[in-house]
Coordinates of C-alpha atoms in Angstrom, one line a residue:
X1 CA 0.0 0.0 0.0
X2 CA 1.3 3.4 -1.0
X3 CA 0.1 6.4 1.0
X4 CA 0.6 9.9 -0.5
X5 CA 2.8 12.4 1.3
X6 CA 2.4 15.9 0.1
X7 CA 5.6 17.3 1.6
X8 CA 8.2 14.6 1.1
X9 CA 11.2 17.0 0.8
X10 CA 12.2 18.4 4.2
X11 CA 8.6 18.4 5.3
X12 CA 8.2 21.6 3.2
X13 CA 5.3 22.1 0.8
X14 CA 7.2 24.8 -1.1
X15 CA 10.4 22.8 -1.5
X16 CA 8.4 19.7 -2.5
X17 CA 6.6 21.8 -5.1
X18 CA 9.9 22.5 -6.8
X19 CA 10.3 18.8 -7.5
X20 CA 6.6 18.3 -8.3
X21 CA 6.6 20.9 -11.0
X22 CA 9.5 19.4 -12.9
X23 CA 7.4 17.1 -15.2
X24 CA 5.3 20.1 -16.2
X25 CA 8.3 22.3 -16.7
X26 CA 9.9 19.6 -18.8
X27 CA 6.8 19.3 -21.0
X28 CA 6.5 23.1 -21.4
X29 CA 10.2 23.7 -22.2
X30 CA 10.4 20.8 -24.7
X31 CA 7.3 21.9 -26.5
X32 CA 7.5 25.7 -26.2
X33 CA 11.3 26.5 -26.1
X34 CA 13.0 23.6 -27.8
X35 CA 9.9 22.9 -30.1
X36 CA 10.3 19.2 -29.8
X37 CA 7.6 17.0 -31.4
X38 CA 4.7 16.6 -29.1
X39 CA 5.0 12.8 -28.9
X40 CA 8.7 12.9 -27.9
X41 CA 8.2 15.7 -25.4
X42 CA 5.3 14.0 -23.7
X43 CA 7.2 10.7 -23.4
X44 CA 10.2 12.4 -22.0
X45 CA 8.1 14.3 -19.5
X46 CA 6.4 11.1 -18.5
X47 CA 9.8 9.7 -17.7
X48 CA 10.5 12.7 -15.5
X49 CA 7.2 12.3 -13.7
X50 CA 8.0 8.7 -13.0
X51 CA 11.5 9.5 -11.7
X52 CA 10.1 12.1 -9.3
X53 CA 7.4 9.8 -8.1
X54 CA 9.9 7.0 -7.3
X55 CA 12.9 9.0 -6.1
X56 CA 11.2 11.9 -4.4
X57 CA 7.7 10.7 -3.3
X58 CA 8.8 7.1 -2.6
X59 CA 6.1 5.5 -4.8
X60 CA 7.0 1.9 -5.5
X61 CA 8.3 1.3 -9.1
X62 CA 5.6 -1.2 -9.9
X63 CA 2.8 1.1 -8.8
X64 CA 4.4 4.0 -10.7
X65 CA 4.4 1.9 -13.9
X66 CA 0.8 0.7 -13.2
X67 CA -0.4 4.3 -12.8
X68 CA 1.1 5.3 -16.1
X69 CA -0.5 2.2 -17.8
X70 CA -3.9 3.2 -16.4
X71 CA -3.5 6.7 -17.7
X72 CA -2.4 5.5 -21.1
X73 CA -5.4 3.1 -21.3
X74 CA -7.8 6.0 -20.4
X75 CA -6.1 8.1 -23.1
X76 CA -7.0 5.5 -25.7
X77 CA -10.4 4.5 -24.4
X78 CA -12.5 6.6 -24.2
X79 CA -10.6 9.6 -25.4
X80 CA -8.9 8.7 -28.7
X81 CA -11.7 6.1 -29.4
X82 CA -14.0 9.1 -29.8
X83 CA -11.5 11.1 -32.0
X84 CA -10.8 8.1 -34.3
X85 CA -14.5 7.4 -35.1
X86 CA -15.4 11.1 -35.4
X87 CA -12.6 11.7 -37.9
X88 CA -13.6 8.5 -39.7
X89 CA -17.1 9.9 -40.3
X90 CA -15.7 13.2 -41.5
X91 CA -13.2 11.5 -43.9
X92 CA -16.0 9.5 -45.4
X93 CA -17.9 12.7 -46.2
X94 CA -14.7 14.0 -47.8
X95 CA -14.1 10.8 -49.7
X96 CA -17.7 10.7 -51.0
X97 CA -17.7 14.4 -52.0
X98 CA -20.4 15.4 -49.6
X99 CA -18.1 17.7 -47.6
X100 CA -17.6 19.7 -50.8
X101 CA -21.3 20.1 -51.1
X102 CA -21.6 21.3 -47.6
X103 CA -18.8 23.8 -48.2
X104 CA -20.7 25.1 -51.3
X105 CA -23.9 25.3 -49.3
X106 CA -22.3 27.5 -46.7
X107 CA -20.5 29.8 -49.2
X108 CA -23.7 30.2 -51.2
X109 CA -25.5 31.8 -48.3
X110 CA -23.8 35.1 -48.7
X111 CA -21.0 36.7 -50.8
X112 CA -20.2 39.1 -47.9
X113 CA -17.0 38.1 -46.2
X114 CA -18.1 39.4 -42.9
X115 CA -21.1 37.0 -43.0
X116 CA -19.0 34.2 -44.4
X117 CA -16.5 34.4 -41.5
X118 CA -19.4 34.0 -39.0
X119 CA -21.1 31.1 -40.9
X120 CA -17.9 29.2 -41.7
X121 CA -15.3 30.0 -39.0
X122 CA -17.8 30.3 -36.1
X123 CA -20.8 28.1 -36.9
X124 CA -19.4 25.4 -39.1
X125 CA -16.1 25.5 -37.3
X126 CA -18.0 24.8 -34.1
X127 CA -19.6 21.8 -35.7
X128 CA -16.2 20.4 -36.8
X129 CA -14.9 21.1 -33.2
X130 CA -17.9 19.2 -31.8
X131 CA -17.2 16.2 -34.0
X132 CA -13.5 16.0 -34.3
X133 CA -11.6 18.8 -32.5
X134 CA -7.8 18.6 -32.2
X135 CA -7.1 21.3 -34.8
X136 CA -9.6 20.0 -37.4
X137 CA -11.7 23.3 -37.5
X138 CA -8.6 25.5 -37.9
X139 CA -7.3 23.5 -40.9
X140 CA -10.6 23.0 -42.7
X141 CA -12.1 26.5 -42.1
X142 CA -8.8 28.1 -43.1
X143 CA -8.9 26.3 -46.4
X144 CA -12.5 27.2 -47.0
X145 CA -11.9 30.9 -46.3
X146 CA -8.9 31.1 -48.6
X147 CA -11.1 29.4 -51.3
X148 CA -13.6 32.2 -50.8
X149 CA -11.1 34.9 -51.3
X150 CA -9.7 35.7 -47.9
X151 CA -6.0 36.6 -47.6
X152 CA -4.2 33.5 -46.2
X153 CA -2.9 35.2 -43.1
X154 CA -6.3 36.6 -42.3
X155 CA -8.0 33.2 -43.0
X156 CA -5.7 31.5 -40.5
X157 CA -6.1 34.1 -37.9
X158 CA -9.9 34.2 -37.9
X159 CA -10.1 30.4 -38.0
X160 CA -7.9 30.3 -34.9
X161 CA -9.9 32.9 -33.0
X162 CA -13.2 31.3 -33.9
X163 CA -12.1 28.0 -32.4
X164 CA -12.6 29.1 -28.8
X165 CA -16.2 29.0 -27.5
X166 CA -16.9 25.4 -28.6
X167 CA -13.6 23.8 -27.5
X168 CA -14.6 22.9 -24.0
X169 CA -17.3 20.6 -25.5
X170 CA -15.2 19.6 -28.5
X171 CA -14.8 16.1 -29.9
X172 CA -18.0 15.0 -28.3
X173 CA -17.1 16.7 -25.0
X174 CA -13.7 15.0 -24.5
X175 CA -12.3 17.8 -22.4
X176 CA -15.2 17.5 -20.0
X177 CA -15.0 13.7 -19.8
X178 CA -11.3 13.9 -19.1
X179 CA -11.7 16.6 -16.5
X180 CA -14.3 14.5 -14.7
X181 CA -12.1 11.5 -14.7
X182 CA -8.9 13.2 -13.4
X183 CA -10.7 15.5 -10.9
X184 CA -13.1 12.9 -9.5
X185 CA -16.0 15.3 -10.0
X186 CA -19.3 14.4 -11.7
X187 CA -19.3 15.0 -15.5
X188 CA -22.7 16.6 -15.4
X189 CA -21.7 19.1 -12.7
X190 CA -18.7 20.2 -14.8
X191 CA -20.8 20.4 -17.9
X192 CA -23.3 22.7 -16.1
X193 CA -20.5 25.0 -14.8
X194 CA -18.6 25.2 -18.1
X195 CA -22.0 25.8 -19.8
X196 CA -22.4 28.9 -17.5
X197 CA -19.0 30.3 -18.6
X198 CA -18.2 29.7 -22.2
X199 CA -21.6 31.1 -23.5
X200 CA -20.2 34.5 -22.6
X201 CA -17.3 33.8 -25.0
X202 CA -19.9 32.8 -27.7
X203 CA -21.5 36.3 -27.3
X204 CA -18.2 38.0 -27.9
X205 CA -16.3 36.0 -30.5
X206 CA -18.6 36.7 -33.6
X207 CA -18.1 40.4 -33.1
X208 CA -14.3 39.8 -32.8
X209 CA -14.3 37.9 -36.1
X210 CA -16.2 40.7 -37.9
X211 CA -13.9 43.3 -36.5
X212 CA -10.9 41.3 -37.7
X213 CA -12.3 41.2 -41.2
X214 CA -13.5 44.8 -41.6
X215 CA -12.8 46.8 -38.5
X216 CA -15.3 49.3 -37.2
X217 CA -17.1 49.5 -40.5
X218 CA -17.7 45.8 -40.4
X219 CA -19.2 46.0 -36.9
X220 CA -21.3 49.0 -37.9
X221 CA -22.7 47.3 -41.0
X222 CA -22.8 43.6 -39.9
X223 CA -23.5 43.6 -36.2
X224 CA -26.9 41.8 -36.6
X225 CA -25.3 38.7 -37.9
X226 CA -22.8 38.6 -35.1
X227 CA -25.4 39.2 -32.5
X228 CA -27.8 36.5 -33.8
X229 CA -25.0 33.9 -34.2
X230 CA -23.6 34.6 -30.8
X231 CA -26.9 34.8 -28.9
X232 CA -28.3 31.6 -30.4
X233 CA -25.1 29.7 -29.9
X234 CA -24.7 30.9 -26.3
X235 CA -28.4 30.1 -25.4
X236 CA -28.2 26.6 -27.0
X237 CA -24.8 25.8 -25.4
X238 CA -26.1 26.7 -22.0
X239 CA -29.4 24.9 -22.4
X240 CA -27.9 21.7 -23.9
X241 CA -25.0 21.4 -21.4
X242 CA -27.2 22.0 -18.4
X243 CA -30.4 20.2 -19.3
X244 CA -30.0 17.9 -22.3
X245 CA -26.6 16.2 -23.1
X246 CA -23.0 17.1 -22.5
X247 CA -21.9 15.3 -25.7
X248 CA -24.4 17.0 -27.9
X249 CA -23.8 20.5 -26.6
X250 CA -21.7 21.9 -29.5
X251 CA -23.5 20.0 -32.2
X252 CA -26.9 21.5 -31.3
X253 CA -25.4 25.0 -30.6
X254 CA -23.5 25.0 -34.0
X255 CA -26.4 23.9 -36.1
X256 CA -28.9 26.1 -34.3
X257 CA -26.6 29.1 -34.7
X258 CA -26.1 28.4 -38.4
X259 CA -29.8 28.0 -39.0
X260 CA -30.5 31.3 -37.2
X261 CA -28.0 33.2 -39.4
X262 CA -29.5 31.7 -42.6
X263 CA -33.0 32.7 -41.4
X264 CA -31.7 36.2 -40.7
X265 CA -30.2 36.6 -44.1
X266 CA -33.6 35.9 -45.7
X267 CA -34.9 39.2 -44.3
X268 CA -31.7 41.3 -43.8
X269 CA -28.3 41.9 -45.5
X270 CA -25.3 44.1 -44.7
X271 CA -25.3 47.6 -46.0
X272 CA -22.3 47.0 -48.3
X273 CA -21.9 44.1 -50.6
X274 CA -18.6 42.9 -49.3
X275 CA -15.7 43.8 -47.1
X276 CA -12.8 45.4 -48.7
X277 CA -9.1 44.5 -48.5
X278 CA -9.6 40.8 -48.3
X279 CA -9.7 39.7 -51.9
X280 CA -7.0 37.4 -53.2
X281 CA -6.4 34.9 -56.0
X282 CA -8.0 31.7 -54.9
X283 CA -5.4 28.8 -54.7
X284 CA -6.7 25.6 -56.2
X285 CA -5.2 23.6 -53.3
X286 CA -4.6 24.8 -49.8
X287 CA -1.0 26.0 -49.6
X288 CA -0.6 26.3 -53.4
X289 CA 1.4 29.3 -54.5
X290 CA -0.9 30.1 -57.4
X291 CA -4.1 29.0 -59.0
X292 CA -4.5 26.2 -61.5
X293 CA -6.5 27.7 -64.3
X294 CA -8.0 24.5 -65.6
X295 CA -9.0 23.4 -62.1
X296 CA -10.5 26.9 -61.5
X297 CA -12.6 26.7 -64.6
X298 CA -14.0 23.2 -63.6
X299 CA -14.6 24.5 -60.1
X300 CA -16.4 27.6 -61.4
X301 CA -18.6 25.4 -63.6
X302 CA -19.5 23.1 -60.7
X303 CA -20.2 26.0 -58.4
X304 CA -22.4 27.6 -61.1
X305 CA -24.8 24.6 -61.0
X306 CA -27.5 24.9 -58.3
X307 CA -27.5 22.3 -55.5
X308 CA -30.5 20.0 -55.6
X309 CA -32.5 19.4 -52.4
X310 CA -31.5 15.7 -52.4
X311 CA -27.8 16.6 -52.6
X312 CA -28.1 19.1 -49.8
X313 CA -30.0 16.5 -47.6
X314 CA -27.3 13.9 -48.3
X315 CA -24.6 16.3 -47.2
X316 CA -26.3 17.0 -43.9
X317 CA -27.3 13.3 -43.2
X318 CA -24.1 12.3 -41.3
X319 CA -24.6 15.1 -38.8
X320 CA -28.3 14.3 -38.4
X321 CA -27.4 10.7 -37.7
X322 CA -25.0 11.7 -35.0
X323 CA -27.5 14.0 -33.3
X324 CA -30.2 11.3 -33.4
X325 CA -28.0 8.4 -32.2
X326 CA -26.3 10.4 -29.5
X327 CA -29.6 11.9 -28.5
X328 CA -31.3 8.6 -28.1
X329 CA -28.4 7.1 -26.2
X330 CA -28.4 10.0 -23.8
X331 CA -32.0 9.3 -22.7
X332 CA -32.0 8.1 -19.2
X333 CA -33.9 4.9 -19.9
X334 CA -31.6 4.0 -22.8
X335 CA -28.4 4.8 -21.1
X336 CA -29.4 2.8 -18.1
X337 CA -29.9 -0.3 -20.2
X338 CA -26.6 0.3 -22.1
X339 CA -24.7 0.8 -18.8
X340 CA -25.6 -2.7 -17.7
X341 CA -22.8 -4.2 -19.7
X342 CA -20.2 -1.7 -18.3
X343 CA -17.3 -3.3 -16.5
X344 CA -15.7 -1.4 -13.5
X345 CA -12.6 -2.7 -11.8
X346 CA -9.7 -1.5 -9.7
X347 CA -6.6 -1.2 -11.9
X348 CA -4.4 -4.2 -11.2
X349 CA -1.3 -3.5 -9.0
X350 CA -2.5 -0.1 -7.8
X351 CA -3.0 0.2 -4.0
X352 CA -2.9 3.9 -3.2
X353 CA -4.3 6.0 -0.4
X354 CA -4.4 9.8 -0.4
X355 CA -3.1 11.9 2.4
X356 CA -6.4 11.4 4.3
X357 CA -6.2 7.6 4.0
X358 CA -8.9 7.3 1.3
X359 CA -8.4 5.5 -2.1
X360 CA -8.6 8.0 -5.0
X361 CA -11.5 7.5 -7.4
X362 CA -9.2 7.3 -10.3
X363 CA -8.1 3.8 -9.2
X364 CA -11.3 2.5 -10.7
X365 CA -11.1 1.9 -14.5
X366 CA -14.4 2.0 -16.3
X367 CA -15.0 0.0 -19.6
X368 CA -18.3 1.5 -20.7
X369 CA -18.4 -0.2 -24.1
X370 CA -21.9 0.9 -25.1
X371 CA -22.3 4.2 -23.4
X372 CA -18.9 5.5 -24.6
X373 CA -19.4 8.3 -27.1
X374 CA -16.7 6.7 -29.4
X375 CA -18.8 3.4 -29.7
X376 CA -21.9 5.4 -30.5
X377 CA -19.9 7.3 -33.1
X378 CA -18.8 4.0 -34.6
X379 CA -22.4 3.1 -35.0
X380 CA -23.0 6.5 -36.6
X381 CA -20.2 5.7 -39.0
X382 CA -21.8 2.4 -40.0
X383 CA -25.1 4.2 -40.6
X384 CA -23.3 6.9 -42.5
X385 CA -21.8 4.3 -44.8
X386 CA -25.2 3.1 -45.7
X387 CA -26.7 6.6 -46.1
X388 CA -23.8 7.9 -48.3
X389 CA -23.5 4.6 -50.1
X390 CA -19.9 4.1 -49.2
X391 CA -18.9 0.5 -49.7
X392 CA -17.4 -1.6 -46.9
X393 CA -14.0 -1.8 -48.6
X394 CA -13.8 1.9 -49.2
X395 CA -15.0 2.6 -45.6
X396 CA -12.3 0.3 -44.2
X397 CA -9.6 1.9 -46.3
X398 CA -10.7 5.3 -44.9
X399 CA -10.6 3.9 -41.4
X400 CA -7.1 2.6 -41.8
X401 CA -6.0 6.0 -43.3
X402 CA -7.6 7.7 -40.3
X403 CA -5.7 5.5 -37.9
X404 CA -2.4 6.2 -39.7
X405 CA -3.1 9.9 -39.6
X406 CA -3.8 9.8 -35.8
X407 CA -0.9 7.4 -34.9
X408 CA 1.3 10.0 -33.3
X409 CA -1.7 11.9 -31.8
X410 CA -2.6 8.6 -30.1
X411 CA 0.9 8.3 -28.7
X412 CA 0.9 11.9 -27.5
X413 CA -2.5 11.8 -25.8
X414 CA -1.8 8.4 -24.1
X415 CA 1.6 9.7 -22.9
X416 CA 0.0 13.0 -21.5
X417 CA -2.7 11.0 -19.7
X418 CA -0.1 8.6 -18.3
X419 CA 1.9 11.6 -17.1
X420 CA -1.2 13.1 -15.4
X421 CA -2.1 9.8 -13.7
X422 CA 1.5 9.4 -12.3
X423 CA 1.5 12.9 -11.0
X424 CA -2.0 12.5 -9.5
X425 CA -1.6 9.1 -7.9
X426 CA 1.9 9.8 -6.5
X427 CA 0.7 13.1 -4.9
X428 CA 2.7 15.6 -7.1
X429 CA -0.5 17.3 -8.4
X430 CA -2.0 17.7 -4.9
X431 CA 1.3 19.1 -3.7
X432 CA 1.2 21.8 -6.4
X433 CA -2.5 22.5 -5.8
X434 CA -2.1 22.8 -2.0
X435 CA 0.8 25.2 -2.5
X436 CA -1.1 27.3 -5.1
X437 CA -4.0 27.5 -2.7
X438 CA -1.9 30.0 -0.7
X439 CA -3.4 32.7 -3.0
X440 CA -6.6 32.3 -1.1
X441 CA -9.8 33.6 -2.6
X442 CA -7.8 35.2 -5.4
X443 CA -7.0 31.7 -6.7
X444 CA -10.4 32.0 -8.5
X445 CA -8.9 34.6 -10.8
X446 CA -5.7 32.5 -11.3
X447 CA -7.6 29.3 -12.1
X448 CA -8.5 30.1 -15.8
X449 CA -5.0 31.5 -16.3
X450 CA -3.5 28.1 -15.3
X451 CA -5.8 26.3 -17.8
X452 CA -4.8 28.9 -20.4
X453 CA -1.1 28.3 -19.8
X454 CA -1.6 24.5 -20.0
X455 CA -3.4 24.7 -23.4
X456 CA -0.9 27.3 -24.7
X457 CA 1.9 24.8 -24.4
X458 CA 0.1 21.4 -25.0
X459 CA -2.2 22.7 -27.7
X460 CA -5.2 20.8 -26.2
X461 CA -7.8 21.7 -23.6
X462 CA -8.1 18.0 -23.0
X463 CA -4.4 17.8 -22.1
X464 CA -4.6 20.9 -19.9
X465 CA -7.5 19.4 -18.0
X466 CA -5.7 16.1 -17.5
X467 CA -2.6 18.0 -16.2
X468 CA -4.3 20.5 -14.0
X469 CA -7.8 19.1 -13.2
X470 CA -6.7 17.5 -9.9
X471 CA -4.6 20.5 -9.0
X472 CA -7.6 22.8 -9.4
X473 CA -9.7 20.6 -7.1
X474 CA -6.9 20.4 -4.5
X475 CA -6.4 24.2 -4.5
X476 CA -10.1 24.8 -4.4
X477 CA -10.6 22.7 -1.2
X478 CA -7.6 24.4 0.5
X479 CA -9.0 27.9 -0.5
X480 CA -12.6 27.0 0.5
X481 CA -13.7 27.6 -3.1
X482 CA -16.1 25.5 -5.3
X483 CA -14.1 22.6 -6.7
X484 CA -16.6 22.4 -9.6
X485 CA -16.1 26.0 -10.4
X486 CA -12.3 25.9 -10.3
X487 CA -12.1 22.7 -12.4
X488 CA -14.5 24.2 -14.9
X489 CA -12.6 27.4 -15.0
X490 CA -9.5 25.5 -16.0
X491 CA -11.3 24.2 -19.1
X492 CA -13.0 27.6 -19.9
X493 CA -9.7 29.5 -19.6
X494 CA -7.8 26.8 -21.6
X495 CA -10.0 27.2 -24.7
X496 CA -8.6 30.7 -25.2
X497 CA -5.0 29.5 -25.6
X498 CA -5.7 27.2 -28.5
X499 CA -5.2 30.1 -30.9
X500 CA -1.6 30.7 -29.7
X501 CA -0.4 27.2 -29.1
X502 CA 2.5 26.2 -31.3
X503 CA 0.7 23.1 -32.6
X504 CA -2.5 25.0 -33.7
X505 CA -0.5 27.9 -35.2
X506 CA 1.4 25.3 -37.2
X507 CA -1.8 23.7 -38.4
X508 CA -3.3 27.0 -39.3
X509 CA -0.2 28.2 -41.2
X510 CA 0.2 24.9 -43.1
X511 CA -3.5 24.8 -44.1
X512 CA -3.3 28.2 -45.9
X513 CA 0.2 27.8 -47.3
X514 CA 2.1 30.0 -44.8
X515 CA 4.3 27.4 -43.2
X516 CA 7.1 29.2 -41.5
X517 CA 5.1 32.3 -40.8
X518 CA 3.5 31.2 -37.6
X519 CA 5.0 34.2 -35.8
X520 CA 3.0 36.6 -38.1
X521 CA -0.2 34.8 -37.3
X522 CA 0.7 34.7 -33.6
X523 CA 1.0 38.5 -33.5
X524 CA -2.5 38.8 -35.0
X525 CA -4.2 36.6 -32.4
X526 CA -2.2 37.0 -29.1
X527 CA -4.0 40.2 -28.1
X528 CA -7.4 38.6 -28.5
X529 CA -6.3 35.6 -26.5
X530 CA -5.1 37.6 -23.5
X531 CA -8.1 39.9 -23.5
X532 CA -10.6 37.0 -23.6
X533 CA -8.9 35.0 -20.9
X534 CA -8.8 38.0 -18.6
X535 CA -12.6 38.3 -19.1
X536 CA -13.0 34.7 -18.2
X537 CA -10.7 35.1 -15.1
X538 CA -12.9 38.1 -14.0
X539 CA -16.0 36.0 -14.5
X540 CA -14.6 33.1 -12.4
X541 CA -13.7 35.5 -9.6
X542 CA -17.3 37.0 -9.6
X543 CA -18.7 33.5 -9.7
X544 CA -16.6 32.3 -6.7
X545 CA -17.5 34.9 -4.1
X546 CA -19.0 37.9 -5.9
X547 CA -22.3 38.9 -7.5
X548 CA -22.4 35.9 -9.7
X549 CA -21.9 33.2 -7.1
X550 CA -25.5 32.0 -7.7
X551 CA -24.4 30.6 -11.0
X552 CA -22.4 27.8 -9.4
X553 CA -24.4 24.6 -9.4

């Protein structure tokens, strides 16, 4: 039996914290300063965490390895199991040509770039984040915006800024699921709290996007579309996360927001036809230096033909299938039946007690085969095959290609979760949280900044939650703050750093053909990132002890 000791070095919490923070410092320096590949940095940092656990905290070697193995297992199932199947569905829509139809449908709604940026970067980007996440919206929306005439650097910048409000519930709510697992807090409570923070971002971001495209004139002429998109998204995100389904939150919010914008454009249009200063020659392929004339002629001919109703319906079918399947499975009566085949067991070899002599909840591994969102997405993929008439051989080839594409991402996520579990179960995370609690009630303001810092380095709100979820809970208890609020604030603050993380900057730059100019894009988005995270930090402070404390569930 291993019992956690929070001050193993000289019986000093401060000195012990110096050693406890070493794995995180290693990860941040390797990713941020040395710019090592994420999979290598995460594996090295995992090694550092294991050395600290054994040499400093006295955790037995076998239990250290077992804790890393449990974290890696959780990283694959349910986390990457969701991402694999979500991207499989998306790749099938690409392979069958239905994604191109969807892109045409969105671009045909308006030729005004201020409207297009709201529909594509904000609404459609949120849908992609809901289904896949992990940089997918930045890459795809950046390509689409360049194809519509945006300058590449502006396309990348607005795609990065737009990928904020939906991130906490992205990839079928992976950040929330991970946060619940590492913090030991109920998923629904976290969903409710995040759903009472990120809607404020949804109200602001569409206005930011319009301002980035056309400045004050754009806000003056196009504010109704930003207002409608933001208000509808915020309202649906709050309602769905609090009362319907955590996993469906962004899907419902994104589709509802897009539908509201389309409805608005039937009765209203901006004063000027299109924003100025954004036109450019459309590259035939993302990243191409110049247009292919023959391909442009074929593309123009295709886009000149009106889309039939049947074609439009087919393009939206995969997303309708996901909503229906996940919606049915989220019903209490259905989920109860599916949960009956779930296996729960204590991870073999782990015998850990926390400082109070109680076994941590993370010792229990849950194999929820049928209630896992990834399994339900796999069923959606099979139904999508039939709906889009994708043959089994073709679908299998797409699945294999998806696995190959995600191979290093799987290694990275599993390594980061292994690192988080080693730090949590050895006591390193609680040491840091207890030390950070010295800030007292002001820790509520610092909480989102910690999440922001974690995502800025790792590039993932999921990774930030896995690293700091338990720390936030430990600090909250020491500071007599709501653990649910602090854990949720970690996620809400973290979403605002995706736009400045090296990984996402690289994705955005590569998608629009600006590889090597990540610094130029960074300078365009850093100000918005800092401003928005300070707003969330102020909101968390007010929700902790101030006028908004009634919002905490």
